[in-house]
mmCIF file with all atom_site columns, C-alpha atoms in Angstrom:
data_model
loop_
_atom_site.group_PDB
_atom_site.id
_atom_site.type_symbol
_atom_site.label_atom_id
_atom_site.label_alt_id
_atom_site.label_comp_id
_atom_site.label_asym_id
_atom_site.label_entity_id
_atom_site.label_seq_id
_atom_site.pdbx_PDB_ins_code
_atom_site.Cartn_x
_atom_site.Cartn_y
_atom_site.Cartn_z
_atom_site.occupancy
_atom_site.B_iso_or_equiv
_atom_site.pdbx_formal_charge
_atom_site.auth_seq_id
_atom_site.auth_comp_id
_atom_site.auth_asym_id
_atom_site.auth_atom_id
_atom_site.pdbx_PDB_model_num
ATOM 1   C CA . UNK A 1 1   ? 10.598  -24.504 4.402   1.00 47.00 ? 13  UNK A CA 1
ATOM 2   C CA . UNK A 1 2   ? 10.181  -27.350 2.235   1.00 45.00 ? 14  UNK A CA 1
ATOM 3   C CA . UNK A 1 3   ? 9.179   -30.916 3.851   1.00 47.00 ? 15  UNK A CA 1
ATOM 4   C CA . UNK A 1 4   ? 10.499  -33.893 1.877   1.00 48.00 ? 16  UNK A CA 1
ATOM 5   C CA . UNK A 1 5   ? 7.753   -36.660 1.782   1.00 47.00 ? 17  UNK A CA 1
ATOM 6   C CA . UNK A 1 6   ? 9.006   -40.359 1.439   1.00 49.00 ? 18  UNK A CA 1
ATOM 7   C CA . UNK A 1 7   ? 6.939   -42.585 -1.134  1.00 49.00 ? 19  UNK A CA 1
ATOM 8   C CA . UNK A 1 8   ? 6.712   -45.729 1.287   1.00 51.00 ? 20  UNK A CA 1
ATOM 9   C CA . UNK A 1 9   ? 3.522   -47.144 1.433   1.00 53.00 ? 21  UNK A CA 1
ATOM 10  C CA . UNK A 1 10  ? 2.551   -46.012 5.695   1.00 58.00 ? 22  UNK A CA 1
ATOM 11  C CA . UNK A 1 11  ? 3.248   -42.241 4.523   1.00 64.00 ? 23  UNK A CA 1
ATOM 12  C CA . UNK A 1 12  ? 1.032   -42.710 1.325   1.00 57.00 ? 24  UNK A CA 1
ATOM 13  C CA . UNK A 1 13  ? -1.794  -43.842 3.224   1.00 61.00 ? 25  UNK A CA 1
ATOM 14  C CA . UNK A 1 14  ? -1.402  -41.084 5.184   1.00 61.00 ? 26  UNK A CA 1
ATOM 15  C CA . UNK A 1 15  ? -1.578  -38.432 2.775   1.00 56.00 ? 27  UNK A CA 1
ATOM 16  C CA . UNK A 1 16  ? -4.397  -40.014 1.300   1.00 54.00 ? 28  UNK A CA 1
ATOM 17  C CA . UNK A 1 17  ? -6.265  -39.936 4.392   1.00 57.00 ? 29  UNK A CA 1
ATOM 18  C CA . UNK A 1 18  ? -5.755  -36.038 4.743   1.00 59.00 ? 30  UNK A CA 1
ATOM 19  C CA . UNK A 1 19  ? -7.090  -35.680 0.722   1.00 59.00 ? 31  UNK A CA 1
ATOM 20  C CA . UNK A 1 20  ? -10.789 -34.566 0.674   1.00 58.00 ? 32  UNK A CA 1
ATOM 21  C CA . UNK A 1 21  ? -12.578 -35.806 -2.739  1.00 56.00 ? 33  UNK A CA 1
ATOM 22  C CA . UNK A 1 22  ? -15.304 -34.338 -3.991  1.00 57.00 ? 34  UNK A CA 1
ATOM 23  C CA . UNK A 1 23  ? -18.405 -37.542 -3.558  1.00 63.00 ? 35  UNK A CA 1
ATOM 24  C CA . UNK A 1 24  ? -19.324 -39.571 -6.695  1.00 63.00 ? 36  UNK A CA 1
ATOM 25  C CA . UNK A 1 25  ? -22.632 -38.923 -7.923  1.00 65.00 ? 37  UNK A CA 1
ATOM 26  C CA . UNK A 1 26  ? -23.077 -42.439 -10.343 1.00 64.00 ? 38  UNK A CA 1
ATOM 27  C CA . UNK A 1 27  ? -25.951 -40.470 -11.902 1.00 66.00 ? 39  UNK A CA 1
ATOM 28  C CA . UNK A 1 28  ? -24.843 -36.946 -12.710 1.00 63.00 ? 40  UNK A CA 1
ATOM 29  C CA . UNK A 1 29  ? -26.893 -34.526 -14.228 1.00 70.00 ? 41  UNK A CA 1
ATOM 30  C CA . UNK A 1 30  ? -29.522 -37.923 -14.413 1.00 66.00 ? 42  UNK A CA 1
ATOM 31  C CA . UNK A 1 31  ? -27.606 -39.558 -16.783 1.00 67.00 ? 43  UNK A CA 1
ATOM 32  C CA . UNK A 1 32  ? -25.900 -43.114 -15.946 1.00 65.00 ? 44  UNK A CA 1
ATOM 33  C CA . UNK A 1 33  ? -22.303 -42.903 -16.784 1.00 57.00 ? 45  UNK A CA 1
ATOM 34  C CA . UNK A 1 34  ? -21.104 -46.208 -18.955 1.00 60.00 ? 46  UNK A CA 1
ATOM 35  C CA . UNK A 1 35  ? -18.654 -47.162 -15.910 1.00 60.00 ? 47  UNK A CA 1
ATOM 36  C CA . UNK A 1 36  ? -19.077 -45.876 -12.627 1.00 57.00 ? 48  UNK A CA 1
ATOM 37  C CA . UNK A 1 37  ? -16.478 -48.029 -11.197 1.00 57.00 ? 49  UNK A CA 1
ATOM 38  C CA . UNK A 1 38  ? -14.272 -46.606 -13.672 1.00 58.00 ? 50  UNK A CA 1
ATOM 39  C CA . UNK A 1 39  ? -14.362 -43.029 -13.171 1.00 55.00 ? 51  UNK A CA 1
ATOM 40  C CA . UNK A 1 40  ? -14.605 -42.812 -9.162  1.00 57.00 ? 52  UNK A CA 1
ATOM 41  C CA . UNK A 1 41  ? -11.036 -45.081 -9.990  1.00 59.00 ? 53  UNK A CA 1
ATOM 42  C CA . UNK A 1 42  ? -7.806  -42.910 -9.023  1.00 61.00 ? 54  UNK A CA 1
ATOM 43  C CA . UNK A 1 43  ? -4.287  -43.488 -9.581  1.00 66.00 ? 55  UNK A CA 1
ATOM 44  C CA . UNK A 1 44  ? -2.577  -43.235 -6.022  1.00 69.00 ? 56  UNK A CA 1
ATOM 45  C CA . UNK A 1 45  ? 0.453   -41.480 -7.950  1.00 75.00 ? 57  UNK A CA 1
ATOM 46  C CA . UNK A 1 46  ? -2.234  -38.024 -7.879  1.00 73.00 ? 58  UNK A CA 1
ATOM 47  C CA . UNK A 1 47  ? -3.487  -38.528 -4.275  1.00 72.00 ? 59  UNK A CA 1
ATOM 48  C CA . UNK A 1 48  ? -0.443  -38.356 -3.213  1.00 76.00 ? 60  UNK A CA 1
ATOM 49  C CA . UNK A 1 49  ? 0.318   -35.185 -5.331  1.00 80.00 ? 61  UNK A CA 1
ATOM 50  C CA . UNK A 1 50  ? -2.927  -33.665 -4.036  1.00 79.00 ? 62  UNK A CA 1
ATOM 51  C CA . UNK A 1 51  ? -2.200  -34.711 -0.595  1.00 80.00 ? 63  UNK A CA 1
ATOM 52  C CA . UNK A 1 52  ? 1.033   -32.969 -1.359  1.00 84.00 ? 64  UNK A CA 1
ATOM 53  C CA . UNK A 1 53  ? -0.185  -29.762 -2.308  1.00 85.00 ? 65  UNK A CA 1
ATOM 54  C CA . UNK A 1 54  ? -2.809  -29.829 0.506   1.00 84.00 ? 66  UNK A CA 1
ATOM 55  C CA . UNK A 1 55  ? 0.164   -30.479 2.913   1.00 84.00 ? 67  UNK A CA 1
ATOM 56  C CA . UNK A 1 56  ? 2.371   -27.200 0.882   1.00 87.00 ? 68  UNK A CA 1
ATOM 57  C CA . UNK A 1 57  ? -0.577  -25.237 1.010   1.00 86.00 ? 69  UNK A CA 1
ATOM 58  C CA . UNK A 1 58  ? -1.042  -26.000 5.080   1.00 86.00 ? 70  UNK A CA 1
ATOM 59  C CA . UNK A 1 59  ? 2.622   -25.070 5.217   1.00 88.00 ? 71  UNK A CA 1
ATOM 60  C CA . UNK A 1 60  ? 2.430   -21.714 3.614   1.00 90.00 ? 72  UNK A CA 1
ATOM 61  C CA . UNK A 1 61  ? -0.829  -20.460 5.423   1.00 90.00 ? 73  UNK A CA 1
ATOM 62  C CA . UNK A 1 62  ? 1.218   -21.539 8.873   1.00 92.00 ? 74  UNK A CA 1
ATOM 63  C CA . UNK A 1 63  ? 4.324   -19.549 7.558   1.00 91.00 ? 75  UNK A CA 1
ATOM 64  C CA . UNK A 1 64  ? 1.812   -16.471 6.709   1.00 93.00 ? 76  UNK A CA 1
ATOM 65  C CA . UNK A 1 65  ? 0.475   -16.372 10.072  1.00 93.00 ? 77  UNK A CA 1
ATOM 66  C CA . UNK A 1 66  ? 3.131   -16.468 11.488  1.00 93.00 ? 78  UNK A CA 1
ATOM 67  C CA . UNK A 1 67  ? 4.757   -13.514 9.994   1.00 94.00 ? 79  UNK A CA 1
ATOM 68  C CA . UNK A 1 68  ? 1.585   -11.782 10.394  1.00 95.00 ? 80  UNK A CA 1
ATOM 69  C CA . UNK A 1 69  ? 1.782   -12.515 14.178  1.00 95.00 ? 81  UNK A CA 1
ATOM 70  C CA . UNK A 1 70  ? 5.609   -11.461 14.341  1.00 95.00 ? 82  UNK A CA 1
ATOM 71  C CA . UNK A 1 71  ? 4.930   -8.287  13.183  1.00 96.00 ? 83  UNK A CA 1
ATOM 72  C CA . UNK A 1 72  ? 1.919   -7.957  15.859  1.00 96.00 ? 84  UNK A CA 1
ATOM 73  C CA . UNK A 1 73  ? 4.095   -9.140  18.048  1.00 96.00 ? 85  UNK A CA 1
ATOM 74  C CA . UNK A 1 74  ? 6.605   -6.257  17.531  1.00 96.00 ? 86  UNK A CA 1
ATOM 75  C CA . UNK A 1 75  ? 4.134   -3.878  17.889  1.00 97.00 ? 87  UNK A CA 1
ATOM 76  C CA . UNK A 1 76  ? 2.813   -5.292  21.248  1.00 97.00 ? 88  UNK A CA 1
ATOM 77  C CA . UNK A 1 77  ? 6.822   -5.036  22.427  1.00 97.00 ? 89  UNK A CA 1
ATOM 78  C CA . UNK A 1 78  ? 6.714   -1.080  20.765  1.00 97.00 ? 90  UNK A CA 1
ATOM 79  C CA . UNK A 1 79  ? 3.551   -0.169  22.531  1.00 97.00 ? 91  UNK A CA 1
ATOM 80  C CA . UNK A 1 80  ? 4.714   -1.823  25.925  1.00 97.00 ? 92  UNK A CA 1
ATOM 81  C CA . UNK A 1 81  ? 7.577   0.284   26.212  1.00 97.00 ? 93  UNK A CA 1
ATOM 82  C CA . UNK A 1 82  ? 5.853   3.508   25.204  1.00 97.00 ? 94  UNK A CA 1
ATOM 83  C CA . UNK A 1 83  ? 3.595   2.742   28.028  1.00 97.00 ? 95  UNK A CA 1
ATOM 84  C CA . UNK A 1 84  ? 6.447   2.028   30.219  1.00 97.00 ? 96  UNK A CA 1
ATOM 85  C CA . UNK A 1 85  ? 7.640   5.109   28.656  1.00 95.00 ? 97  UNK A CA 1
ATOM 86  C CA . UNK A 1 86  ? 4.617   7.829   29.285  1.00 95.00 ? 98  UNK A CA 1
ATOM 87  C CA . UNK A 1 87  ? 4.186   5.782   33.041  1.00 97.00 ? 99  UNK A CA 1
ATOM 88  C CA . UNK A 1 88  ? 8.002   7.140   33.963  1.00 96.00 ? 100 UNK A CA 1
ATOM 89  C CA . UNK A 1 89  ? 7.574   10.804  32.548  1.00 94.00 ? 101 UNK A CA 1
ATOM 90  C CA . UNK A 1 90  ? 4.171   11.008  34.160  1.00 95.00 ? 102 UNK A CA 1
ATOM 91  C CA . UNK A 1 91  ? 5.718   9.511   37.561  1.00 96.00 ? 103 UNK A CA 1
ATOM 92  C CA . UNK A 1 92  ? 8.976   12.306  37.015  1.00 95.00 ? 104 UNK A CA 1
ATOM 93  C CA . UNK A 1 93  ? 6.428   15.394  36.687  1.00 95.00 ? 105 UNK A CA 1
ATOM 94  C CA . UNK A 1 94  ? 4.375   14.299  39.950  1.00 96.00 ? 106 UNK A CA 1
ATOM 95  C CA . UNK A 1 95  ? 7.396   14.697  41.708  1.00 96.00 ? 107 UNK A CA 1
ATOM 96  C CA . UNK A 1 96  ? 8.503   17.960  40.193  1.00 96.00 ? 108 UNK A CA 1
ATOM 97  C CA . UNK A 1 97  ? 4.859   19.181  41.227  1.00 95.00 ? 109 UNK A CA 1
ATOM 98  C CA . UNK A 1 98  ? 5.490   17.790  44.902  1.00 95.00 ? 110 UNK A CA 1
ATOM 99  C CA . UNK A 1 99  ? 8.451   19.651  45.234  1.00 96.00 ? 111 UNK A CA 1
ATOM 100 C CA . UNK A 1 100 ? 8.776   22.800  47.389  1.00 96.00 ? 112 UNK A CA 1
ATOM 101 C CA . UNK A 1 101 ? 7.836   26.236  45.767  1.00 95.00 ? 113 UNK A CA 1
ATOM 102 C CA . UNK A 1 102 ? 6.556   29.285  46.568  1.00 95.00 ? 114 UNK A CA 1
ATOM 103 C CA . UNK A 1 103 ? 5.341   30.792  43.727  1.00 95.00 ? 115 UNK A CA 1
ATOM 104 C CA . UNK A 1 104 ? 2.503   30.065  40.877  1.00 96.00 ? 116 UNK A CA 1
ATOM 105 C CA . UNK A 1 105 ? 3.739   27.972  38.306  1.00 96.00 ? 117 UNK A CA 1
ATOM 106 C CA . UNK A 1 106 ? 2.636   29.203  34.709  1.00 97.00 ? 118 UNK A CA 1
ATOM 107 C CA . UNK A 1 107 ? 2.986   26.686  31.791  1.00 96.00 ? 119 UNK A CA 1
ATOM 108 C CA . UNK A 1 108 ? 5.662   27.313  29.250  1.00 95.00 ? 120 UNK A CA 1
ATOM 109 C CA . UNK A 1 109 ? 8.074   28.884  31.635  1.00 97.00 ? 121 UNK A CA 1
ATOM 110 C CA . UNK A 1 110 ? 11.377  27.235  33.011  1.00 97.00 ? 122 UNK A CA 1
ATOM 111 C CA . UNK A 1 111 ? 12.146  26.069  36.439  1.00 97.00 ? 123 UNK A CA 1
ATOM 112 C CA . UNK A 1 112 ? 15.534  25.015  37.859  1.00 97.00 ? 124 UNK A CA 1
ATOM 113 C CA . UNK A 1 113 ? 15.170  22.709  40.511  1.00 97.00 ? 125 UNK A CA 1
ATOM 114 C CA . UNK A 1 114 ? 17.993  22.608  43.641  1.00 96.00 ? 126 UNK A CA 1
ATOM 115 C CA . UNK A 1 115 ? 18.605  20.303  46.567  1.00 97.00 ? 127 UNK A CA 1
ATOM 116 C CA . UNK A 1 116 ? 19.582  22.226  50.192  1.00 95.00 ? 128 UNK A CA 1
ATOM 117 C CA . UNK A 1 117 ? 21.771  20.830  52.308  1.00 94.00 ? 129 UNK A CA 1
ATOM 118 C CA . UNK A 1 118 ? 19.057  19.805  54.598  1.00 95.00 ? 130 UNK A CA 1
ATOM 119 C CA . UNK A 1 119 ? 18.077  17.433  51.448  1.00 95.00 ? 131 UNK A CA 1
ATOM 120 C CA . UNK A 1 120 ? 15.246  19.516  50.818  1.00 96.00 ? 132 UNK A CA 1
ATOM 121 C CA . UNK A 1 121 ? 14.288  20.158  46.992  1.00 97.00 ? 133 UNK A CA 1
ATOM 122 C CA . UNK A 1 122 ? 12.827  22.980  45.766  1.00 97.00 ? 134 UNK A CA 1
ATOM 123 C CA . UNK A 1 123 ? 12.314  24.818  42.301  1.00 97.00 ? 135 UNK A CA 1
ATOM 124 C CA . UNK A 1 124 ? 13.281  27.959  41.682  1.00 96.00 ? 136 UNK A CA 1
ATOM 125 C CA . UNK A 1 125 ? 12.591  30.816  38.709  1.00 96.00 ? 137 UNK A CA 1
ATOM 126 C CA . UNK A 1 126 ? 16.293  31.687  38.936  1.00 94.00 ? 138 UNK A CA 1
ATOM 127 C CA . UNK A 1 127 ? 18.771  29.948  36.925  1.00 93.00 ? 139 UNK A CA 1
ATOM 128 C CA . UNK A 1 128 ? 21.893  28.896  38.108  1.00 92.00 ? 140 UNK A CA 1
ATOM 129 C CA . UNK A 1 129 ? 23.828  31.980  35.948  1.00 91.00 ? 141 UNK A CA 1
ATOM 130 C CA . UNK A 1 130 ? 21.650  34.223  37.445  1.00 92.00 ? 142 UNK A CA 1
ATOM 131 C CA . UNK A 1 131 ? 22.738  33.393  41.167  1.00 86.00 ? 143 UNK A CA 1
ATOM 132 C CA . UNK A 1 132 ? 25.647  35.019  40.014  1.00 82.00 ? 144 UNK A CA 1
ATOM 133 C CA . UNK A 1 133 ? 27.857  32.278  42.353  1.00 76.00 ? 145 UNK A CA 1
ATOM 134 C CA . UNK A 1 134 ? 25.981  33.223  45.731  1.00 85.00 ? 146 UNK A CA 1
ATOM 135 C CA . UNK A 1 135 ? 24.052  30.038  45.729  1.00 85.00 ? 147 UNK A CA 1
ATOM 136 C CA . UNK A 1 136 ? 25.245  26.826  48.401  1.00 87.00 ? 148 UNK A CA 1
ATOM 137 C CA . UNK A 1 137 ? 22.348  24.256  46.953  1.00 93.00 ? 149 UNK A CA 1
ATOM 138 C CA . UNK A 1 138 ? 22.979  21.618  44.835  1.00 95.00 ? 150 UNK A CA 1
ATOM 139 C CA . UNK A 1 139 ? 21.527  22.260  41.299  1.00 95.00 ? 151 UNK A CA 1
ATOM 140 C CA . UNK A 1 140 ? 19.685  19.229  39.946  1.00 96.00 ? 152 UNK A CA 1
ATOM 141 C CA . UNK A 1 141 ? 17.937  20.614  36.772  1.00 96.00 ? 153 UNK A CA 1
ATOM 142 C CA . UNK A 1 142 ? 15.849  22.858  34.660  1.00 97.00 ? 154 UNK A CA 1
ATOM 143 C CA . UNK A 1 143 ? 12.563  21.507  33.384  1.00 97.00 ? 155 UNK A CA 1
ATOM 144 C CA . UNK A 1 144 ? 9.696   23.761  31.307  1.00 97.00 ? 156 UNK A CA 1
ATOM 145 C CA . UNK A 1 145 ? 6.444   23.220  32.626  1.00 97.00 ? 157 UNK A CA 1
ATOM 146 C CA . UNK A 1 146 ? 4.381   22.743  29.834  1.00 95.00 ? 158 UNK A CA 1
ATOM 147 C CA . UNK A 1 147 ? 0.708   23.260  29.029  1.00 93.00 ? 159 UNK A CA 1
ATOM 148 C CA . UNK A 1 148 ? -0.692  20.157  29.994  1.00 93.00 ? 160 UNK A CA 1
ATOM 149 C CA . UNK A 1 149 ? 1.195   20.565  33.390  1.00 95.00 ? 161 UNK A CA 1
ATOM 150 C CA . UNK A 1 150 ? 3.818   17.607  32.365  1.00 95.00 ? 162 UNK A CA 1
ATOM 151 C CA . UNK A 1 151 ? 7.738   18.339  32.612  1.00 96.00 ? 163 UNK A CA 1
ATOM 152 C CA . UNK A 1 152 ? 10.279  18.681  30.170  1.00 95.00 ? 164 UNK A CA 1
ATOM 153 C CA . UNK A 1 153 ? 13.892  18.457  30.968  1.00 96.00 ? 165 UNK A CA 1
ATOM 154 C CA . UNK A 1 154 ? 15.921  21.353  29.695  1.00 95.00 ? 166 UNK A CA 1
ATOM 155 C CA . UNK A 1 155 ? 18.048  18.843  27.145  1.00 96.00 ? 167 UNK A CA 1
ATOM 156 C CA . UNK A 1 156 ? 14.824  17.378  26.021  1.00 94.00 ? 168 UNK A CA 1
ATOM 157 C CA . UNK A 1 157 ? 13.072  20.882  25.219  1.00 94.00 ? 169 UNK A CA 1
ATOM 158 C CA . UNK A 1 158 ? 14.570  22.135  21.695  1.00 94.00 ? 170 UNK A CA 1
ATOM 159 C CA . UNK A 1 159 ? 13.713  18.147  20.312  1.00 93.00 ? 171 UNK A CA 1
ATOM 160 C CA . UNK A 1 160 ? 10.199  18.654  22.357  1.00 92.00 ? 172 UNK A CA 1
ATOM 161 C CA . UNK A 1 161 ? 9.228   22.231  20.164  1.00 92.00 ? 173 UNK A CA 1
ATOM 162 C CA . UNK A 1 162 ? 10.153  20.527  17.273  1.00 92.00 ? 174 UNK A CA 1
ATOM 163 C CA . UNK A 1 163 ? 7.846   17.871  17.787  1.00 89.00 ? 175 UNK A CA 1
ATOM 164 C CA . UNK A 1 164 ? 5.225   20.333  18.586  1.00 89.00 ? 176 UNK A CA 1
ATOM 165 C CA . UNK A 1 165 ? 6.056   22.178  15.451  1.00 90.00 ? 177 UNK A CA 1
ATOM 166 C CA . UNK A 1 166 ? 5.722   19.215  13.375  1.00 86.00 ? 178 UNK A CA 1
ATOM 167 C CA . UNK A 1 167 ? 2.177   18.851  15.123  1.00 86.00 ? 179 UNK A CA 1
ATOM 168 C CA . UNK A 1 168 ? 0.801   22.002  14.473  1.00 86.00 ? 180 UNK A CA 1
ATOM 169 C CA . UNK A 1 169 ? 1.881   22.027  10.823  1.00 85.00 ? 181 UNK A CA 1
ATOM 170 C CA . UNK A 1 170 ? 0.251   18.913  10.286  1.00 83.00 ? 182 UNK A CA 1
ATOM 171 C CA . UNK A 1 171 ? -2.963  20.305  11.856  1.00 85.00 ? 183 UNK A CA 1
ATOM 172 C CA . UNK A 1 172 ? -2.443  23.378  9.639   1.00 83.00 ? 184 UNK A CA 1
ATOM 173 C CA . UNK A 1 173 ? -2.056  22.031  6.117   1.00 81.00 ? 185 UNK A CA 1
ATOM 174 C CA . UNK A 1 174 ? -4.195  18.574  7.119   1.00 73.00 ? 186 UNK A CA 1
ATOM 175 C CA . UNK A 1 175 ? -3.989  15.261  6.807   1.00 63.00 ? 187 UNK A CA 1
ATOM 176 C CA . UNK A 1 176 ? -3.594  15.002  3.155   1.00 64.00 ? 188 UNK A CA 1
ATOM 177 C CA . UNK A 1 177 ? 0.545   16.524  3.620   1.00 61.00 ? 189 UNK A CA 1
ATOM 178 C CA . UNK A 1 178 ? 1.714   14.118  6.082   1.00 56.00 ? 190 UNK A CA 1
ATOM 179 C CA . UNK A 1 179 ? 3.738   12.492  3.627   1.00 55.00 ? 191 UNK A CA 1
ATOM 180 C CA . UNK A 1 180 ? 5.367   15.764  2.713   1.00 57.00 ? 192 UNK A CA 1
ATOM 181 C CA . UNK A 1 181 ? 6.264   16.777  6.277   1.00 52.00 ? 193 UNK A CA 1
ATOM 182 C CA . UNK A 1 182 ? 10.007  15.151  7.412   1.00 54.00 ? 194 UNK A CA 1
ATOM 183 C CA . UNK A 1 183 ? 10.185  12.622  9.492   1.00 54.00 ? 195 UNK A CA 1
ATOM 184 C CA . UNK A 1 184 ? 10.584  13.389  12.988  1.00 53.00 ? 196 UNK A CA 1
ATOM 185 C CA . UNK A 1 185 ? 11.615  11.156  15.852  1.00 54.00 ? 197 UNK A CA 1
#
């Protein structure tokens, strides 16, 4: 964005204020210069261009950080709701672990989780198919237990493997192929 600057004489002085010259030395190197006066002289016509660029060059270092700050910005928003996300899943497999069961749970194996009519929920190793119609619970689910004891929905567990397949490949043929690998989301 590009500030327009008026030439009156109140705005001048201001720029000039904000221009930092380099001192005079009358005597440089040790010799005396023929007109000191002379050469510490300056046309106002280039302070005011210097104050200019001093003024652009403000402008541009502002519009930098800024974008810089955006795109931190986006990744504080990303990382919130990841951690919003992970907080939810974590707070959905202590409940599947609170429910009622009475057998050993093994990770990698699927649970189907039902409601009695008492309200009662408990999981199950038989699927619904395999009550063959002779069940009177409410079913609310299947979920895999997997290996480090979270839950995974049964829609969620064909993208789930293919995550972990992407993961192991990685690990596999190293760092230097991640490029290669599709993306996965």
């Amino acid at each position: 964005m590009m500030k327009r600057i008026s030439c009156d004489g109140t705005n001048e002085e201001n720029l000039i204020k904000k221009v930092n010259l380099v001192e005079r030395n009358p005597t440089p190197s040790g010799l005396a210069l023929v007109s000191p006066l002379r050469v510490g002289k300056h046309d106002t016509a280039d302070l005011v261009a210097l104050a200019r660029e001093i003024a652009h060059a403000d402008d541009a270092l502002k519009n930098r950080a800024s974008g810089k700050l955006s795109v931190i910005l986006e990744q504080i928003r990303f990382l919130q709701q990841q951690a919003a996300k992970i907080i939810e899943e974590t707070e959905e497999s202590k409940k599947l672990h609170d429910v009622a069961c009475n057998f050993q749970k093994i990770p990698g194996n699927t649970y189907h989780l039902y409601r009695r009519e008492s309200g009662q929920k408990y999981l199950s190793m038989l699927s619904p198919e395999e009550w063959a119609g002779n069940i009177k619970h409410d079913f609310l689910g299947s979920f895999r237990l997997e290996h480090d004891r979270s839950w995974t929905p049964q829609e969620h567990i064909a993208d789930e493997d293919v995550k972990r397949m992407w993961a192991q490949r990685l690990l596999t043929q190293g760092a230097g192929k991640v490029l290669e690998i599709e993306h996965v989301d």
